[in-house]
Coordinates of C-alpha atoms in Angstrom, one line a residue:
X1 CA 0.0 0.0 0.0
X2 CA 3.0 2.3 0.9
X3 CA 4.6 1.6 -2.3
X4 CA 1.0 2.4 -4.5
X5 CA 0.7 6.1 -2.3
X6 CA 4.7 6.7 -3.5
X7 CA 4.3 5.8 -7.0
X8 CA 1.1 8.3 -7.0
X9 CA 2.9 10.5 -5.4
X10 CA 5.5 10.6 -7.9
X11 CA 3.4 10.5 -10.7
X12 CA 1.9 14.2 -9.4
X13 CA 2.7 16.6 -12.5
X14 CA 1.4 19.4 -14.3
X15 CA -0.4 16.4 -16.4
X16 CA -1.9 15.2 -14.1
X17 CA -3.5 18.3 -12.7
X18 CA -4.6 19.0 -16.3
X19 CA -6.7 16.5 -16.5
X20 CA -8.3 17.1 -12.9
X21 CA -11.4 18.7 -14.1
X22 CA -13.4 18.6 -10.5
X23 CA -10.6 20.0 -8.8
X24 CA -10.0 23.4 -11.8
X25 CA -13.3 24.2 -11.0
X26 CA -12.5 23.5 -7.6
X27 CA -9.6 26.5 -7.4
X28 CA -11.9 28.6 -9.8
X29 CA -14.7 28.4 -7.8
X30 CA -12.5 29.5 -4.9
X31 CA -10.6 32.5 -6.6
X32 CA -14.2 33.8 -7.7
X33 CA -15.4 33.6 -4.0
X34 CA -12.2 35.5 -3.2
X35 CA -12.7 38.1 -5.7
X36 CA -16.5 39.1 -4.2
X37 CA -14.4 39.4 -0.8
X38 CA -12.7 41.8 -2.2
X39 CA -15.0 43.9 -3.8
X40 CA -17.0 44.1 -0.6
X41 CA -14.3 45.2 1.3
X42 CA -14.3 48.9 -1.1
X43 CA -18.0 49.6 -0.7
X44 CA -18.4 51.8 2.2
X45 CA -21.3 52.2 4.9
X46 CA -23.6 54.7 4.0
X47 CA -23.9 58.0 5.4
X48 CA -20.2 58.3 6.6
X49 CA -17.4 60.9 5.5
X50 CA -14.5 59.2 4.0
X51 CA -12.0 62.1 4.3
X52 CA -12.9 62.2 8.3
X53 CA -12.3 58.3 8.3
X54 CA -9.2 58.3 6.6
X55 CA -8.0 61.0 9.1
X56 CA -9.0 58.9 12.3
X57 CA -7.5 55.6 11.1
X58 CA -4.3 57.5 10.5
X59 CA -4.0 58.3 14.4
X60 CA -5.7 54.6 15.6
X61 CA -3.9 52.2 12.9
X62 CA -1.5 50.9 15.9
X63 CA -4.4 49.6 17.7
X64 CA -7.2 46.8 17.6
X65 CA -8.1 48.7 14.8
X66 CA -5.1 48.4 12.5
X67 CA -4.7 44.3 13.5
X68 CA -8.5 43.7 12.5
X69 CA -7.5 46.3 9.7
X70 CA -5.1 43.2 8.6
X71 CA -7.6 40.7 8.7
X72 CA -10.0 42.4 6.8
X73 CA -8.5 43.3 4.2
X74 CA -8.7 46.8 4.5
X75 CA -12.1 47.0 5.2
X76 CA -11.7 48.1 8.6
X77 CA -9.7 51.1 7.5
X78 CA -12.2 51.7 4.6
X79 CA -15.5 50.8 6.6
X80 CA -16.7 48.9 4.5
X81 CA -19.6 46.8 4.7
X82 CA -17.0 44.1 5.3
X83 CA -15.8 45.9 8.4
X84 CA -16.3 43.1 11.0
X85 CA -15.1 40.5 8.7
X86 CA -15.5 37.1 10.2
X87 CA -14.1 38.5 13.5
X88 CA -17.1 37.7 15.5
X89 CA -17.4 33.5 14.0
X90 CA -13.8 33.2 15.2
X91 CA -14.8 34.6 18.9
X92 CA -18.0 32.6 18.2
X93 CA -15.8 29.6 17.6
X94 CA -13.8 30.0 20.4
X95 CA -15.9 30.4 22.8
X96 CA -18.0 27.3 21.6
X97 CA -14.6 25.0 22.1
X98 CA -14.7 26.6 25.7
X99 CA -17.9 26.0 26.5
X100 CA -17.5 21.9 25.1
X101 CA -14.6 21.3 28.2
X102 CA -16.5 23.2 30.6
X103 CA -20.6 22.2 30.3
X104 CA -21.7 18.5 29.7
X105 CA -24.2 18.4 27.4
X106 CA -21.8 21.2 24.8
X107 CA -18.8 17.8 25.4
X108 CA -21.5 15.2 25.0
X109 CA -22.8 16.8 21.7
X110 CA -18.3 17.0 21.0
X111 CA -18.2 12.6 21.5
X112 CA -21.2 12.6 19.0
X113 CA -19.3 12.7 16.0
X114 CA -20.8 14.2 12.8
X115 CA -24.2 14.6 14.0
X116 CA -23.0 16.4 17.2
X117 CA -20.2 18.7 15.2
X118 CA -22.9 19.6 13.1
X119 CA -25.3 21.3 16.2
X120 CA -21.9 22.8 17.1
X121 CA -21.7 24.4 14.2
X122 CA -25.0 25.7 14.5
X123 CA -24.7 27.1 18.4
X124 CA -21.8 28.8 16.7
X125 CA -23.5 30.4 13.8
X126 CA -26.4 31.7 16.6
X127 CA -23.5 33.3 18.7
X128 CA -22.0 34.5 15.3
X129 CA -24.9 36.4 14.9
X130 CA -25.2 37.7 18.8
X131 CA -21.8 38.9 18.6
X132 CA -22.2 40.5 15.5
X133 CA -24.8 42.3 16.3
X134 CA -23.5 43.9 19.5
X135 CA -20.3 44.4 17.9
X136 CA -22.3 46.3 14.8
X137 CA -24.4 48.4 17.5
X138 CA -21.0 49.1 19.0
X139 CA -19.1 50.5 16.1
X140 CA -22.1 52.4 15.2
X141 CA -22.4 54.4 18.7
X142 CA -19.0 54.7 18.3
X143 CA -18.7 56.1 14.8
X144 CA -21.4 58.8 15.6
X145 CA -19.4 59.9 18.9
X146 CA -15.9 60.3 16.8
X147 CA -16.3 64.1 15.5
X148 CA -17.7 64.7 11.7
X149 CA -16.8 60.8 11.2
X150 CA -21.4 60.8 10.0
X151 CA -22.8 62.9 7.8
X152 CA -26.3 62.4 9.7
X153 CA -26.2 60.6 12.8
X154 CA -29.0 59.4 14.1
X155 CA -31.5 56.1 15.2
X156 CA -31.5 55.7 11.2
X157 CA -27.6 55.7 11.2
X158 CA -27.1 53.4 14.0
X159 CA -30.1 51.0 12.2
X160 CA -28.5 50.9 8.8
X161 CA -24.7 50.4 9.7
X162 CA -25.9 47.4 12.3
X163 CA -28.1 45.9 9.7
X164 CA -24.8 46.1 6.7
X165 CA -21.8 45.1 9.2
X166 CA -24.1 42.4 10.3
X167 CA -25.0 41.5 7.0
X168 CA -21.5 41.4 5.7
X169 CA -20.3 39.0 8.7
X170 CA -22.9 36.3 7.9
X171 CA -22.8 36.7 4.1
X172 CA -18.9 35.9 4.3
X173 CA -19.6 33.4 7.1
X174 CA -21.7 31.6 4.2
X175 CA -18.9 32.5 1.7
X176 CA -16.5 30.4 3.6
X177 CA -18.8 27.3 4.1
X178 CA -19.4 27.5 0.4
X179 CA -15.4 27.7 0.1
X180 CA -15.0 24.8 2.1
X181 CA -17.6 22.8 0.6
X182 CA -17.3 23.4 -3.4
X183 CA -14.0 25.2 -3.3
X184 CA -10.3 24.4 -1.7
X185 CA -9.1 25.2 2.0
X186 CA -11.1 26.0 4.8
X187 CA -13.6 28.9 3.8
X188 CA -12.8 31.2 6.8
X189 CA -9.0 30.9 6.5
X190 CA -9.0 31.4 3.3
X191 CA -10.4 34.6 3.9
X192 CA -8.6 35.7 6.4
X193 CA -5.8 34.8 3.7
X194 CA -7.3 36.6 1.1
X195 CA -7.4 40.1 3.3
X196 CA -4.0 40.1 4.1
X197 CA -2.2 38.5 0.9
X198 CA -4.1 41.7 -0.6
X199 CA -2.3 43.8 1.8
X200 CA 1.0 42.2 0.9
X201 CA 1.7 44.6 -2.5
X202 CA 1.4 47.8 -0.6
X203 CA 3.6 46.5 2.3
X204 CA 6.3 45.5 -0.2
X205 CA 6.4 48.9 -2.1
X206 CA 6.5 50.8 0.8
X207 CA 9.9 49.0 1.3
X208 CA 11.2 49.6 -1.2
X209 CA 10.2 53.1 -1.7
X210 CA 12.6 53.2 1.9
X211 CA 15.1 51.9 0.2
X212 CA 14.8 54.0 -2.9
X213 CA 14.8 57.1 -0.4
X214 CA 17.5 56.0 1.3
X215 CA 16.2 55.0 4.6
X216 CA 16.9 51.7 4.2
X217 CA 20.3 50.2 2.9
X218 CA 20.5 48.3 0.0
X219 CA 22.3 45.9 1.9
X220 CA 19.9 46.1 5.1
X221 CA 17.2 45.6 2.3
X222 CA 18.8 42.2 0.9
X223 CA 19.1 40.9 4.2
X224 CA 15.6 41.4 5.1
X225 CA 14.7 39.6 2.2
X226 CA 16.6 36.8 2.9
X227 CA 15.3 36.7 6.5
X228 CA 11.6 36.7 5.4
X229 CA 12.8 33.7 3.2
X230 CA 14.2 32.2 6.3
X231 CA 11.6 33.0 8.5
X232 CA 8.9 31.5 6.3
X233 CA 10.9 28.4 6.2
X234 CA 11.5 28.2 9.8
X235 CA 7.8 28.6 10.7
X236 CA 6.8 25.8 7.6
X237 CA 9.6 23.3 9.6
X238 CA 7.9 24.3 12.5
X239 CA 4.4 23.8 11.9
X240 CA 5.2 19.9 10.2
X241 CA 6.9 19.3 13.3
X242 CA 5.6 16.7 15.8
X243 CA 6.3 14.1 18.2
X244 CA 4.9 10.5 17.3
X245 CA 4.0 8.2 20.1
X246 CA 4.1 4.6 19.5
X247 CA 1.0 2.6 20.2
X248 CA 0.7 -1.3 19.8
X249 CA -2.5 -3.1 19.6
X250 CA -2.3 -6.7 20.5
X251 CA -3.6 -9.6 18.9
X252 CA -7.1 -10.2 18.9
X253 CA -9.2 -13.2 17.8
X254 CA -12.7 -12.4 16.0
X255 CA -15.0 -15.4 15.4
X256 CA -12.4 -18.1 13.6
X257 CA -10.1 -15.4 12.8
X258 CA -7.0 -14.4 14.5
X259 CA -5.6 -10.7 13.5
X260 CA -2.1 -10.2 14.0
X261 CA -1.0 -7.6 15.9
X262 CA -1.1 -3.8 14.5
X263 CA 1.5 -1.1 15.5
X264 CA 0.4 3.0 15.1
X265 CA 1.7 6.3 16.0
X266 CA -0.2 8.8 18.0
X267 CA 0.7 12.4 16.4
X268 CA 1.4 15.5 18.7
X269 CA 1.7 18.8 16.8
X270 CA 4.7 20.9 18.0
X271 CA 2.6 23.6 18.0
X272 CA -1.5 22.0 19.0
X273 CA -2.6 25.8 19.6
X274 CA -1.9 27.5 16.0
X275 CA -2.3 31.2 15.6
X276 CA -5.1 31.2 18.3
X277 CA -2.2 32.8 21.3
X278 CA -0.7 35.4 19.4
X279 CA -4.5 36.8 18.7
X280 CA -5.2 36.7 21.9
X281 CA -2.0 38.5 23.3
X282 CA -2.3 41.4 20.7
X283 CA -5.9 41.8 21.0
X284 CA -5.1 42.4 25.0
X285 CA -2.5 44.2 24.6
X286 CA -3.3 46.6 22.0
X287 CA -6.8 47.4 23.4
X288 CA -5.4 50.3 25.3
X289 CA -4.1 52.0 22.4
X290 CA -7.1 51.7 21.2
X291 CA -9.5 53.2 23.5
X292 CA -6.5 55.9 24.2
X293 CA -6.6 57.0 20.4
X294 CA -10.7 57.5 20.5
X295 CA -10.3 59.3 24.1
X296 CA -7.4 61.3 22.1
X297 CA -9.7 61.6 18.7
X298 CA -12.6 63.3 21.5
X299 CA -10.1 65.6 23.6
X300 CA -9.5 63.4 26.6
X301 CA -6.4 62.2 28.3
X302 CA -6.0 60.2 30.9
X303 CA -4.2 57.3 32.9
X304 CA -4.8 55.4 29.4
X305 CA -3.2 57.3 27.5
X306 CA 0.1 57.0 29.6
X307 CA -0.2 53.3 29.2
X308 CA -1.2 53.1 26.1
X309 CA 2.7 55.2 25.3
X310 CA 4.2 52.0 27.4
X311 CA 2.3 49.5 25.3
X312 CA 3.4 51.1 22.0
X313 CA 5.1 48.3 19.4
X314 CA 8.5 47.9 20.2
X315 CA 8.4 49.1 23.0
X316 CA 10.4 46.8 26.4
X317 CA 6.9 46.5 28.3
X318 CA 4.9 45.7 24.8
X319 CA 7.7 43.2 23.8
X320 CA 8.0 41.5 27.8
X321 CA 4.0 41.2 28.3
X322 CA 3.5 39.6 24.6
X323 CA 6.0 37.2 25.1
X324 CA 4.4 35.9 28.9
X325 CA 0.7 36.1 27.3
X326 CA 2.0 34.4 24.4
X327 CA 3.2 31.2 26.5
X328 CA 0.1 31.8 28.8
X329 CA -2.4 31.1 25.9
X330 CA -0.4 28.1 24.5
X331 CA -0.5 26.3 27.7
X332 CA -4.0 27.5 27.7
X333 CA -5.6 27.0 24.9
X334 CA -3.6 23.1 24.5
X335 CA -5.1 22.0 27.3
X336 CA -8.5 22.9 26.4
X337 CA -8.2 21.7 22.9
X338 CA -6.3 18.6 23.8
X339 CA -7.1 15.8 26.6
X340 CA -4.7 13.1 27.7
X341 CA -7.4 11.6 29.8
X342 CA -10.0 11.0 26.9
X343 CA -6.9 10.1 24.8
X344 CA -5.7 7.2 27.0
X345 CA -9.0 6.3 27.6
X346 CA -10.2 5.6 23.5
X347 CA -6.5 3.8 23.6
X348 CA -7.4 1.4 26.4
X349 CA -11.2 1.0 25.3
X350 CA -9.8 0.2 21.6
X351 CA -6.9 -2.1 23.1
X352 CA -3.9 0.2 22.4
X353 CA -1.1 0.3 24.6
X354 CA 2.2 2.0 24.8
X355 CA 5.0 -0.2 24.9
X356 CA 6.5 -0.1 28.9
X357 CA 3.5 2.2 30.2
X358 CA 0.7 0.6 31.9
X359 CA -2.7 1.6 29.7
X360 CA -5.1 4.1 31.8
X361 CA -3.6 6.2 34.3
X362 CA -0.4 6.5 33.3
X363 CA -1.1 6.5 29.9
X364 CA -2.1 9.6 30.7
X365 CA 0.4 11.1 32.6
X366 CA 2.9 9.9 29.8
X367 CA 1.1 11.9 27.3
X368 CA 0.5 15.0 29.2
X369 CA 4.5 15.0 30.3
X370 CA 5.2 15.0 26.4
X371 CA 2.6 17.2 25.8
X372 CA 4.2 19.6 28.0
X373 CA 7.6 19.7 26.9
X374 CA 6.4 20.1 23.0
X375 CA 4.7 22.4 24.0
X376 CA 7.3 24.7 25.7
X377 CA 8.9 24.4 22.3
X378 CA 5.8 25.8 20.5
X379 CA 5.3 28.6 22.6
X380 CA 9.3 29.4 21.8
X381 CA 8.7 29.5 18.2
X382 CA 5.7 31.6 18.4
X383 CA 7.2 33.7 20.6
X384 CA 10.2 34.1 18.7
X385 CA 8.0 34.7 15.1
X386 CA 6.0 37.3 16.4
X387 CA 8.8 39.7 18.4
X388 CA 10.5 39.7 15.4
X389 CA 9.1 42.3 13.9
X390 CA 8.8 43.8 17.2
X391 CA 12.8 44.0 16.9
X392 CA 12.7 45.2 13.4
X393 CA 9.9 48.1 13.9
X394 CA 12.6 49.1 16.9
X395 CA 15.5 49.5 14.2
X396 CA 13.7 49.6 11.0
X397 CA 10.1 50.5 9.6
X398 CA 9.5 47.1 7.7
X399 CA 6.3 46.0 7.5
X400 CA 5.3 43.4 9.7
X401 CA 4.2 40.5 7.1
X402 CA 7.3 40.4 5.5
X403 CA 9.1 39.2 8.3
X404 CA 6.7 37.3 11.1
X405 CA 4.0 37.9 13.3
X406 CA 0.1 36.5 13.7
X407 CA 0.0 37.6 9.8
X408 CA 2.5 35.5 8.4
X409 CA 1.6 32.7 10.4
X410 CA -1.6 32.5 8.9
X411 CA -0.3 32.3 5.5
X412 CA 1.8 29.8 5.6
X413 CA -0.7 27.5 7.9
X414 CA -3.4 28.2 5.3
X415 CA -1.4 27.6 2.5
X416 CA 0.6 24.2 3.6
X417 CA -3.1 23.1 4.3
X418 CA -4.2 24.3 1.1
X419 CA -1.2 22.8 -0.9
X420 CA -2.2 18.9 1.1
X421 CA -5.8 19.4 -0.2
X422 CA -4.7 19.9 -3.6
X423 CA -2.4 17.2 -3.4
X424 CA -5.0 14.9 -1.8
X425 CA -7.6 15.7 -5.1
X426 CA -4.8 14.8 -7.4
X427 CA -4.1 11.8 -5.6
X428 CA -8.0 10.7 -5.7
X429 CA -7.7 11.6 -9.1
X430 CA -4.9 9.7 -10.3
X431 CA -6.2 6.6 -8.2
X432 CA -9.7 6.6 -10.0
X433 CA -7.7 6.9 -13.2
X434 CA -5.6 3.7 -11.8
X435 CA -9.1 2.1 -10.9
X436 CA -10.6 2.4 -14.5
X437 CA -7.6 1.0 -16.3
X438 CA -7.9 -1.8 -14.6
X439 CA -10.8 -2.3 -15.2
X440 CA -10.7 -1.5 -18.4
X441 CA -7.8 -4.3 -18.7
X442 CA -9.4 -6.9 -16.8
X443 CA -13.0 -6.7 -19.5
X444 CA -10.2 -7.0 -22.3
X445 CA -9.0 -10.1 -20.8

């Protein structure tokens, strides 16, 4: 069987992806999905004043605003009807995983397999739609408070820009379930990729326009470009790493039949909590910036301003606290999303056994003490990806994509699992076409 999957493999070729017809329409159907993204994410929410919003984005971009800015594609800095993005599904999503190792019945409906994902799915879309339309209320108080940002501000205002941001979310909620299920990827990482691949031009001219004015060497220039090429390869190593556990099943007689004994490998992820720690560490640390540019934007100052100064990117304090919450929310968010317990117990309900530990109990222990330790190195290499260009906005204006941070970590995630789907379809493909010939050999015979 091992030999069959390597001499598909090596048969992959532009050929081969020629001929895959279902998977063409496949990537088309996805790029086309990504293209109405991105035309959403220009029209603007009526009744505002575009020159007034360009002006208060200029003085809040180093906030909440200019991450979700990222994520959206520029919405955020447009307001666009796009604005939220699918910001409030990923909370949504989050909070569902939370509630499913906290409250029995959400962990039973977990253990239920398709049918109990599926209900999960919908709680999730209901608090999509909670969320967003608190979060739409929100923005729209808020827009009417910030100066000349509305040309008529009013209960009409606030109605119409809840009703469009709200709108938007769950219309690109259903764009990425229609991604996922007719297109490549997941839907809602793809567009999250989408939004900031379409920020990546703009980020790369303004780098070299410093290095055409002379504010960044030529040869400071060449090595950044050879560090992004390095950091991209780190985090890809990275993210394929894993420790593999050995598990043995026994032998086991059914009816007349005696099956030999099977050997497996349980898979831990170097890094089990993905991008979810460095979203929740910038989100809490940036949120003072935030609320200290609005106060600024309205004529106040306060204690929040003063931290917000001390929180400012590259700063020590930014740099020490994003680091420890960082760490915190690996630890965190592994243990919520992984459990040793359950795992050891499906091992020793199914048979399996680690060879020298006894099955249950220690099982357990075994695999939370690795867990642990791979862990520590996951939190290093996120840690380390995202204060890079921490260290580089210090020394150097470069933009943040180029050279780390939650951005680049969810290209490269999205694309590695992009590139295995696509190799998975041609696989299928060229199997079936391996099926049919013979077939088509045996009939002939």
């Amino acid at each position: 069987m091992a030999s069959a999957a390597e001499q598909l493999a090596a048969n992959l070729n532009f050929g081969a992806f020629a001929k895959a017809d279902e998977l063409k329409k496949r990537i088309w159907f996805t790029l086309g999905a990504l293209v109405v993204y991105r035309l959403g994410t220009y029209i603007p929410l009526p009744g505002m004043n575009p020159d007034a919003v360009a002006d208060l984005f200029r003085q809040s971009q180093s906030g909440v605003l200019g991450m979700f800015n990222m994520f959206s594609g520029g919405a955020v800095g447009r307001l666009a009807i796009f604005a939220l993005a699918i910001m409030p599904y990923i909370s949504a999503s989050i909070i569902v995983q939370l509630l499913s190792s906290v409250i029995p019945s959400f962990e039973a409906l977990k253990k239920e397999g398709e049918q109990g994902r599926k209900t999960l799915n919908q709680y999730t879309r209901y608090l999509t739609l909670v969320l967003a339309v608190f979060q739409a209320y929100a923005i729209g108080v808020g827009l009417q408070g910030s100066g000349n940002l509305v040309l008529e501000p009013g209960p009409f205002f606030l109605l119409s820009t809840t009703v469009t941001l709200v709108g938007g979310t769950m219309f690109l909620l259903w764009l990425g379930e229609q991604i996922t299920s007719r297109g490549i990827g997941n839907g809602t990482s793809m567009i999250i990729f989408g939004g900031i691949i379409a920020e990546f031009p703009s980020q790369l001219a303004q780098t070299l326009e410093l290095g055409r004015q002379g504010a960044i060497s030529t040869g400071l220039l060449l090595g950044i470009l050879v560090m992004a090429v390095c950091v991209i390869a780190f985090c890809v190593f990275m993210e394929r790493a894993q420790r593999r556990l050995l598990i043995n099943y026994p032998k086991r007689q059914v009816g007349n039949r005696m099956y030999e004994g099977q050997t497996s490998f349980l898979p831990l992820k170097l890094n089990t909590s993905g991008v979810i720690p460095p979203i929740f560490a910038s989100s809490l640390l940036l949120l003072p910036t935030t609320i200290a540019s609005f106060s600024q934007a309205s004529g106040g100052t306060g204690i929040v301003s003063i931290i917000s100064t001390y929180l400012a990117h590259g700063r020590p304090l930014f740099m020490v606290l994003y680091a420890a919450l960082i760490i915190f929310f690996c630890f965190f968010y592994t243990a919520i999303v992984f459990n040793p317990v359950e795992t050891a117990d499906n091992l020793k309900k199914h048979g399996g056994f680690m060879p020298g530990i006894r099955p249950g109990e220690r099982t357990a222990e075994h695999i939370d003490r690795i867990l642990t330790r791979i862990t520590v190195l996951g939190a290093g290499y996120l840690t380390i990806v995202c204060l890079i260009p921490e260290f580089m906005i210090t020394y150097a204006q470069i933009p943040i994509i180029l050279l780390g941070g939650t951005s680049l970590l969810i290209v490269v995630t999205t694309t590695m699992d992009t590139v295995a789907q696509i190799h998975g379809h041609l696989l299928a493909h060229q199997y079936e076409g391996l099926v049919k010939k013979a077939k088509l050999r045996g009939a002939r015979r």
